[in-house]
Short mmCIF file of C-alpha atoms and ligand atoms in Angstrom, two decimals:
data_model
loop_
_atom_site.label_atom_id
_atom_site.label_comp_id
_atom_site.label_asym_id
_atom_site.label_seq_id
_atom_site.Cartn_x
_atom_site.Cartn_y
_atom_site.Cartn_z
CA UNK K 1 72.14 -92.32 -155.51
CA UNK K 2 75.83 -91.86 -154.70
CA UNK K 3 76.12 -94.52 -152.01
CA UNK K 4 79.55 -93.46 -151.08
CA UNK K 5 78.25 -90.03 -150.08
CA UNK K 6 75.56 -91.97 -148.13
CA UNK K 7 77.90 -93.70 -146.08
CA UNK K 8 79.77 -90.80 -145.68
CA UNK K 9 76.91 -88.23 -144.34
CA UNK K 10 75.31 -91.50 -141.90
CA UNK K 11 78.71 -92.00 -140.71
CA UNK K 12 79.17 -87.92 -139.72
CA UNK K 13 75.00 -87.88 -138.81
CA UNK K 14 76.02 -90.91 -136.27
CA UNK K 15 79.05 -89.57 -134.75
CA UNK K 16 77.25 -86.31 -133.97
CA UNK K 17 73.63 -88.06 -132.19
CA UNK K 18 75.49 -90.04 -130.02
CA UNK K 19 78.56 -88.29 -129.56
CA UNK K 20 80.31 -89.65 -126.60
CA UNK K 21 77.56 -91.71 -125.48
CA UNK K 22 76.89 -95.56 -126.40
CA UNK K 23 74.86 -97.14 -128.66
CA UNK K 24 73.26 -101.09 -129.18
CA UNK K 25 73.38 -102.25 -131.99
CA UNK K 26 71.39 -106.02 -132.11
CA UNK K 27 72.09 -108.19 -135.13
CA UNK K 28 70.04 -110.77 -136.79
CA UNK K 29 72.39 -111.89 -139.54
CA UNK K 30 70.01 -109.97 -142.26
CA UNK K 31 71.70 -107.74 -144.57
CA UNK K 32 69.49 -104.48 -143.19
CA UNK K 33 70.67 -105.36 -139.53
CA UNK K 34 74.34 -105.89 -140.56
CA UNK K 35 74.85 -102.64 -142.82
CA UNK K 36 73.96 -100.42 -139.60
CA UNK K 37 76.16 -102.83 -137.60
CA UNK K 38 78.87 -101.93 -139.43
CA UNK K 39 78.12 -98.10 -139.49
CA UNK K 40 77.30 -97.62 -136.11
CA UNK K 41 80.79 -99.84 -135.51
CA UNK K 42 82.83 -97.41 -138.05
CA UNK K 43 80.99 -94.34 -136.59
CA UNK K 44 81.31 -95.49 -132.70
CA UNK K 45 83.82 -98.38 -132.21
CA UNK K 46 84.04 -99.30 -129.09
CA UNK K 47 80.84 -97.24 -128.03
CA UNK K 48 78.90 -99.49 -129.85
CA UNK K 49 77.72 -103.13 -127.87
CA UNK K 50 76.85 -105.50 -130.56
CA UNK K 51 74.42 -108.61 -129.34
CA UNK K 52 72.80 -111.17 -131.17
CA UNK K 53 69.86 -112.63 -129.53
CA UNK K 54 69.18 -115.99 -129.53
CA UNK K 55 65.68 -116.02 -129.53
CA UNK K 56 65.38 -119.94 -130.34
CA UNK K 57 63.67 -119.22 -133.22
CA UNK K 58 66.26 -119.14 -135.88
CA UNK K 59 68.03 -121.37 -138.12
CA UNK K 60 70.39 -124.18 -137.54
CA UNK K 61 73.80 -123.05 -136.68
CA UNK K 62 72.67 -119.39 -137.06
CA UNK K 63 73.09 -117.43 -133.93
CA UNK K 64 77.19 -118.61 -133.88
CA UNK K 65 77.83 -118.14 -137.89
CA UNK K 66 76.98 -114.77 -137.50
CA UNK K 67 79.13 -113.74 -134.48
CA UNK K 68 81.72 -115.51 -136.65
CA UNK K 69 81.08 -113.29 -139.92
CA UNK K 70 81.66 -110.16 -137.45
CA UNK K 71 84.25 -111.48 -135.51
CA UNK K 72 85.92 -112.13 -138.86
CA UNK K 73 85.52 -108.31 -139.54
CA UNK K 74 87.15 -107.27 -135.82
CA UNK K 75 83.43 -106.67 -134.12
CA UNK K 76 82.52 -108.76 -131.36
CA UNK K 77 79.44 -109.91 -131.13
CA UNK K 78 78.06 -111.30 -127.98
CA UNK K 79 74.82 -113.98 -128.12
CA UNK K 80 72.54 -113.23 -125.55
CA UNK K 81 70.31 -116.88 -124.41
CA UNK K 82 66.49 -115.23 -124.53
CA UNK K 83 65.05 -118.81 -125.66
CA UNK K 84 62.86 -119.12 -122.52
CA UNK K 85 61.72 -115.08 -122.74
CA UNK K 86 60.27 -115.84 -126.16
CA UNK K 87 58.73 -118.78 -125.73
CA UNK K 88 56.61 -118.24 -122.73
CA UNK K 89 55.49 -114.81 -124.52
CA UNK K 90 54.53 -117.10 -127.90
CA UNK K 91 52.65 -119.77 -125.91
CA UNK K 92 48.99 -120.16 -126.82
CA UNK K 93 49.66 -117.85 -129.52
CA UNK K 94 48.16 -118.96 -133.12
CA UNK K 95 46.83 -115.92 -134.74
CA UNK K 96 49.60 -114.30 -136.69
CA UNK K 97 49.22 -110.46 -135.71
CA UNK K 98 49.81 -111.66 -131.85
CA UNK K 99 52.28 -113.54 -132.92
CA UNK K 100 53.76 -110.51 -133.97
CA UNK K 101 53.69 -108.53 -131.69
CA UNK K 102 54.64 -111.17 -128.67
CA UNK K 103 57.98 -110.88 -130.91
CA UNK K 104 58.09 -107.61 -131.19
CA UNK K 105 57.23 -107.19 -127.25
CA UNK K 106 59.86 -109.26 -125.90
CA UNK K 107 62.67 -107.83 -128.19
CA UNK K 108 61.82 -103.94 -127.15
CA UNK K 109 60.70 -104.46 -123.69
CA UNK K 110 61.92 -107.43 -121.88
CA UNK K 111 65.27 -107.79 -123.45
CA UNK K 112 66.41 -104.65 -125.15
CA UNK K 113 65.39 -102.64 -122.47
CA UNK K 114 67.14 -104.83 -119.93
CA UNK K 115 70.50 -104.61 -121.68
CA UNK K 116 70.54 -100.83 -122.26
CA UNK K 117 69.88 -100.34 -118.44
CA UNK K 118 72.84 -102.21 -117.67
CA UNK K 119 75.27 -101.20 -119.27
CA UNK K 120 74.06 -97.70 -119.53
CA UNK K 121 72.99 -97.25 -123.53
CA UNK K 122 71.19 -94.35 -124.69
CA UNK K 123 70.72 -95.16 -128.22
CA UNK K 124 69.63 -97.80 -130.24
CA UNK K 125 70.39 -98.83 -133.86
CA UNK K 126 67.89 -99.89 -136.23
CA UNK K 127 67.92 -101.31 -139.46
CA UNK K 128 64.60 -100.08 -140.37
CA UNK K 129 63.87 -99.21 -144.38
CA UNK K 130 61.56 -96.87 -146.45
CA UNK K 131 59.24 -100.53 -147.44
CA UNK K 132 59.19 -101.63 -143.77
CA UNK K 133 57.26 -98.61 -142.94
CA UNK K 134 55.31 -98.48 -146.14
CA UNK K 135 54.41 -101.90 -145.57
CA UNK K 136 53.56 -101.29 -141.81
CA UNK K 137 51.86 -97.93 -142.39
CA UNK K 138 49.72 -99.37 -145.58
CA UNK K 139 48.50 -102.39 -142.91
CA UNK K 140 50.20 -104.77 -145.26
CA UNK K 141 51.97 -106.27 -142.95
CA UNK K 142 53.40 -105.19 -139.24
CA UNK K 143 56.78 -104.68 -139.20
CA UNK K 144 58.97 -105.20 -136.25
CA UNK K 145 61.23 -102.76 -136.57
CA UNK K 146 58.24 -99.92 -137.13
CA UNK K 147 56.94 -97.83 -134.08
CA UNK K 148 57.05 -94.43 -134.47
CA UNK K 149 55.39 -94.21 -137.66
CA UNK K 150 52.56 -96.14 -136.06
CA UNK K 151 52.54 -93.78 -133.02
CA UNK K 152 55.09 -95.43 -130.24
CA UNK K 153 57.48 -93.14 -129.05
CA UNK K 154 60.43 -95.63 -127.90
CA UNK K 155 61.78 -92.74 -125.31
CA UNK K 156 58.19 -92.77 -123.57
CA UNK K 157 57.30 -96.60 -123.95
CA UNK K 158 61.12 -98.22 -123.78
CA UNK K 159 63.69 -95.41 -122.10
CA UNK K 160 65.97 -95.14 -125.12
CA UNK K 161 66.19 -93.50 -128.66
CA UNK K 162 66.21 -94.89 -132.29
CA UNK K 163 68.26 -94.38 -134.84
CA UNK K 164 67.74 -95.47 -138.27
CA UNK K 165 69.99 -95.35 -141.08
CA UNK K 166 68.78 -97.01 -143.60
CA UNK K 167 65.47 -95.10 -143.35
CA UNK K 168 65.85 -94.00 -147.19
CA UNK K 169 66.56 -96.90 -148.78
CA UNK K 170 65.14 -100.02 -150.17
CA UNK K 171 66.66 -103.26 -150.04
CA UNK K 172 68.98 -103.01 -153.46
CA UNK K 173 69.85 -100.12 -152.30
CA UNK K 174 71.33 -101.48 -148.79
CA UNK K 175 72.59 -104.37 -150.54
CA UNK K 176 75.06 -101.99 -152.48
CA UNK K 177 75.61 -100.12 -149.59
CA UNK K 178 76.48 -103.44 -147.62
CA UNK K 179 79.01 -104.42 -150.56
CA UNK K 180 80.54 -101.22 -149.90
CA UNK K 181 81.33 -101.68 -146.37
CA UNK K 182 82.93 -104.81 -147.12
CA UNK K 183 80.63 -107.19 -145.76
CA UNK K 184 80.92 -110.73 -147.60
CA UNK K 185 78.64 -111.78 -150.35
CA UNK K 186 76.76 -114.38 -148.39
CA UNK K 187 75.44 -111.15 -146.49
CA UNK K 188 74.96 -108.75 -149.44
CA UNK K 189 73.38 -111.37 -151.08
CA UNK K 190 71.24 -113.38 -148.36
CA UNK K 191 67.99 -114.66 -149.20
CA UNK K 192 65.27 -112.91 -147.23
CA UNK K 193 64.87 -114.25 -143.53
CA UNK K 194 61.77 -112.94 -142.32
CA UNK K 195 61.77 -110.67 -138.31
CA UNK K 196 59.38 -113.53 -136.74
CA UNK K 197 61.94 -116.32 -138.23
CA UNK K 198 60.78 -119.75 -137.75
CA UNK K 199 57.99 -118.08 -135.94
CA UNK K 200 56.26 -117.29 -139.22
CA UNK K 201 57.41 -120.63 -140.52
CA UNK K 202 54.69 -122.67 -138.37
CA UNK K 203 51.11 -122.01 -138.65
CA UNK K 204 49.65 -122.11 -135.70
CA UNK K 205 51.07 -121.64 -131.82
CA UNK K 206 55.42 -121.34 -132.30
CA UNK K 207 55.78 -124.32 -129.82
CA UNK K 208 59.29 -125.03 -129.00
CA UNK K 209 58.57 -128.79 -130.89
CA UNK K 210 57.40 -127.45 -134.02
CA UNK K 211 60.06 -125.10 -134.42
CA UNK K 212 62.35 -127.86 -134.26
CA UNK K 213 60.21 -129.66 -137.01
CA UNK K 214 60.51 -126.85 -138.92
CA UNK K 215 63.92 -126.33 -138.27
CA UNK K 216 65.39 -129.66 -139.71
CA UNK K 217 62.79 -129.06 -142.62
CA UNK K 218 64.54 -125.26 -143.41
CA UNK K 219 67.46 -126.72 -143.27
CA UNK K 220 66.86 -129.54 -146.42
CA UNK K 221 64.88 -127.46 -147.82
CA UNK K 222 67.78 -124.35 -147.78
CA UNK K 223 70.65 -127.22 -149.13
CA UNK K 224 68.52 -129.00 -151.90
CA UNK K 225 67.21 -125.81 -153.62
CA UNK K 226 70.50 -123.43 -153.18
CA UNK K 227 71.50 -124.19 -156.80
CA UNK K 228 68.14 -123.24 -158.09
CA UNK K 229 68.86 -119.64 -157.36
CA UNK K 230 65.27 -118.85 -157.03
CA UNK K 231 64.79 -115.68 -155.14
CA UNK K 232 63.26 -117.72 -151.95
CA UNK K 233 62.69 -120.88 -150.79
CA UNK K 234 61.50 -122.78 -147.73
CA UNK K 235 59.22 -125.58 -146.01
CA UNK K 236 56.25 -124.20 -143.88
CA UNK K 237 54.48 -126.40 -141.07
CA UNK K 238 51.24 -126.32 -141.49
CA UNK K 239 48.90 -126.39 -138.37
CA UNK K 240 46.30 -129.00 -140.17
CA UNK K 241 46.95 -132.88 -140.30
CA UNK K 242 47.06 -135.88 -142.61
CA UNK K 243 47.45 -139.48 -142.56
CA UNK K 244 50.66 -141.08 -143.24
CA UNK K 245 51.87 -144.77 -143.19
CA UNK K 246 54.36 -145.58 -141.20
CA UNK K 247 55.77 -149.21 -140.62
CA UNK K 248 52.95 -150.06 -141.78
CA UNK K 249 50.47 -148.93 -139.91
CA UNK K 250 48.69 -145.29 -139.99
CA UNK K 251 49.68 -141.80 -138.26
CA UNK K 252 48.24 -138.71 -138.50
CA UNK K 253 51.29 -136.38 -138.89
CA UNK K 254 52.37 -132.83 -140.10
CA UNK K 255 52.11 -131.89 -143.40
CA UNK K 256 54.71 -129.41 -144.44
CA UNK K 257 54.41 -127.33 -147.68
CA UNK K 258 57.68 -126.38 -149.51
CA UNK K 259 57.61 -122.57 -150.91
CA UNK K 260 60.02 -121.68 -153.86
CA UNK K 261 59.38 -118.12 -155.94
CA UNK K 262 61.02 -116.07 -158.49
CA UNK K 263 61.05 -112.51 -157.98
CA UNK K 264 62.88 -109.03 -157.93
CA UNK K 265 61.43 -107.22 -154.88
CA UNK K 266 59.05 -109.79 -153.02
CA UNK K 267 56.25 -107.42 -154.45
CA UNK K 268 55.20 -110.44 -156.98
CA UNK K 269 56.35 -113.47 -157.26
CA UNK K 270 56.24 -116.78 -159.44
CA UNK K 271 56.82 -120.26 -158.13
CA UNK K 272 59.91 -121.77 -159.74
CA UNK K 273 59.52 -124.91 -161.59
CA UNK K 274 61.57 -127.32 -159.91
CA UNK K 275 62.58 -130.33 -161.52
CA UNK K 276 59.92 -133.23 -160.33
CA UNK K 277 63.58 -134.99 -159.24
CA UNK K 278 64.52 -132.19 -156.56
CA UNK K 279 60.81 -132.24 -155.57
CA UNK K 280 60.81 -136.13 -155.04
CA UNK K 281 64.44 -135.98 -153.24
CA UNK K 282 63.00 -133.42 -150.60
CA UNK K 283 59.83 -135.16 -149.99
CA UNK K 284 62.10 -138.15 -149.53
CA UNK K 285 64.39 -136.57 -147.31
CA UNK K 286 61.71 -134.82 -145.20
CA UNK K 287 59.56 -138.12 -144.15
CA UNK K 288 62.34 -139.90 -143.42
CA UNK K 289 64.31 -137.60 -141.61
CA UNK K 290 61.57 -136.10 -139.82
CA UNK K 291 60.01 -138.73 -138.82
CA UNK K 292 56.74 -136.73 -137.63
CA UNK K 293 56.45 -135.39 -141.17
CA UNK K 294 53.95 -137.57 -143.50
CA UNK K 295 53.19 -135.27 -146.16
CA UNK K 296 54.89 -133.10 -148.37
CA UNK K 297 53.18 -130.41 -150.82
CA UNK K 298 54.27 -128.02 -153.08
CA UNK K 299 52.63 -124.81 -154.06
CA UNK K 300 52.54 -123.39 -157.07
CA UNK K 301 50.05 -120.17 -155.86
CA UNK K 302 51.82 -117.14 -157.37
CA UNK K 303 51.88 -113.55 -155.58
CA UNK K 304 49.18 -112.14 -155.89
CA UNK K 305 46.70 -113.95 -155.06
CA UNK K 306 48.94 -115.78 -152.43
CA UNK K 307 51.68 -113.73 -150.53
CA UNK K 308 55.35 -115.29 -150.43
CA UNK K 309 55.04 -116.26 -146.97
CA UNK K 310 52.18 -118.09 -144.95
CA UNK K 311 51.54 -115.63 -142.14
P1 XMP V 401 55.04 -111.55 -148.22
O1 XMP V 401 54.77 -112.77 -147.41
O2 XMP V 401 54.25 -110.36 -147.72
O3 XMP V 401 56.58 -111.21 -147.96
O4 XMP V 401 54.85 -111.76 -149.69
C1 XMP V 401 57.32 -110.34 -148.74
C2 XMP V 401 58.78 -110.47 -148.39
O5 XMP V 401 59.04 -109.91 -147.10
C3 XMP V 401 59.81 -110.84 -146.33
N1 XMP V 401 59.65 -110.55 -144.90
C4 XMP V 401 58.63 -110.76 -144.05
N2 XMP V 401 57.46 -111.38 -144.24
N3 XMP V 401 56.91 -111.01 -141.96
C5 XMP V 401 56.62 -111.54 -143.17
O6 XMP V 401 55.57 -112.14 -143.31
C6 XMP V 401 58.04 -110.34 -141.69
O7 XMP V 401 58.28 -109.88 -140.60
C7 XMP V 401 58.94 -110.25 -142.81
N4 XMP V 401 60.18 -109.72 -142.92
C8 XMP V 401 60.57 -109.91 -144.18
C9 XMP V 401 59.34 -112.18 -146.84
O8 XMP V 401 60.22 -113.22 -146.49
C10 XMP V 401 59.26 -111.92 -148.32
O9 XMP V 401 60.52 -111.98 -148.94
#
């Protein structure tokens, strides 16, 4: 594909749909979300609002480094506080599918919906691609970011229309175009993330607690295995318990499993074998830092059977 052609036609195919209208674009910080950013932003400037939503489910630091990484590029980004929204909707939650779609719910109707009211949006940018909706229509996995292939019309069931750029491509191929637009290489490059975030890091109800457990735990996990350069890696809470000793006396506490794989396009994968040294330094670092982790494991289940992620 000629991906300068690409961005050419999406930028023209933009600028006529919405014309003098505006547009939302809402970042995440993944490479998918970004590339459109940057489109709709080249196609629309200041016609297109750019928000990040803080959903209290993402990594440490995450929600300001990437209003930086766009501020850095002349787009302002504005984080929008929807902590409490996403919370209450994941609350006595534990089955993954609901999980799901609690997430999905309180991005497209309760917040989304709220913002494009106010400040009078028509359209909304997506950074939906051709395996999202393979993956969604196949009943692999639900996507996010997938309704109208799965019969929701956003106009009827939200008030506002999609658009979706990246609807052709796969993931290398938004990587390249993402290099093109100039984005930086920690973006063009960044590991997968996936749309539940920490959400789909925690088996079992996303309380506000664990998702701090697991928080701490992604980030040790993210800093001792960077200069693996394995294709994905990260600690899980596990909803199950085991006994631990602390100060000498006995606690049941969390166990958290560590994930690591090798692989091109997430459709198989192999676990990476990590030095026993790494392995005992992040065990180390996760009992005694978190102090209501006990147990470490690692898993060495290779996809298929096991899928990359837990949920
Ligand atoms: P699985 O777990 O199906 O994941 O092997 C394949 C790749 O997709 C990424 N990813 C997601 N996984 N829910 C998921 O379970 C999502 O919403 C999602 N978005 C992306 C996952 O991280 C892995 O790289």
């Amino acid at each position: 594909m000629d991906y300068r052609k690409f961005i050419k036609e999406k930028i023209k195919e933009i600028k006529d749909v919405v014309g003098k209208e505006k547009a939302l674009s809402v970042l995440s910080g993944g490479v998918d979300s970004s590339t459109v950013t940057i489109l709709g932003y080249i196609a629309l400037s200041k016609n297109l609002k750019v928000v990040f939503i803080d959903n209290g489910l993402m990594r440490e630091g995450e929600p300001k480094s990437v209003a930086k990484t766009f501020q850095k590029l002349g787009i302002k980004v504005e984080i929008v506080d929807a902590q409490k929204i996403f919370f209450k909707a994941l609350k006595g939650k534990t089955d993954p599918e609901e999980k799901r779609k609690a997430i999905t719910t309180s991005f497209y109707k309760d917040i989304f919906r709220k913002i494009i009211k106010e400040k009078k949006i028509k359209f909304l940018f997506q950074g939906t691609i051709l395996t999202d909706i393979e993956e969604t229509v196949a009943g692999i996995k639900r996507q996010h970011n997938v309704l109208v292939q799965i019969g929701i019309d956003p106009q009827k069931e939200f008030g506002y229309q999609i658009i979706e750029p990246l609807i052709e491509l796969r993931k290398d191929g938004v990587r390249k175009v993402a290099k093109l637009l100039g984005l930086p290489k920690s973006t063009y490059q960044r590991m997968p993330f996936p749309g539940p975030a920490l959400a789909a890091r925690v088996i079992g109800e996303a309380k506000p607690e664990r998702i701090a457990i697991i928080r701490k735990a992604t980030n040790i996990v993210e800093k001792e295995l960077k200069n693996t350069g394995a294709f994905q890696y990260f600690p899980v809470l596990m909803e199950d318990k085991a006994t631990g000793l602390r100060n000498n006396k006995r606690e049941f506490g969390n166990i958290i499993i560590i994930r690591c794989v090798e692989s091109k396009d997430a459709r198989v994968a192999t676990p990476t074998k990590i030095p026993w040294k790494i392995l005992e330094k992040i065990t180390k670092r996760l009992t005694t830092e978190i102090p209501e982790v006990v147990r470490v494991c690692y898993d060495i289940t290779p996809k298929p059977p096991a899928t990359i992620e837990y949920i």
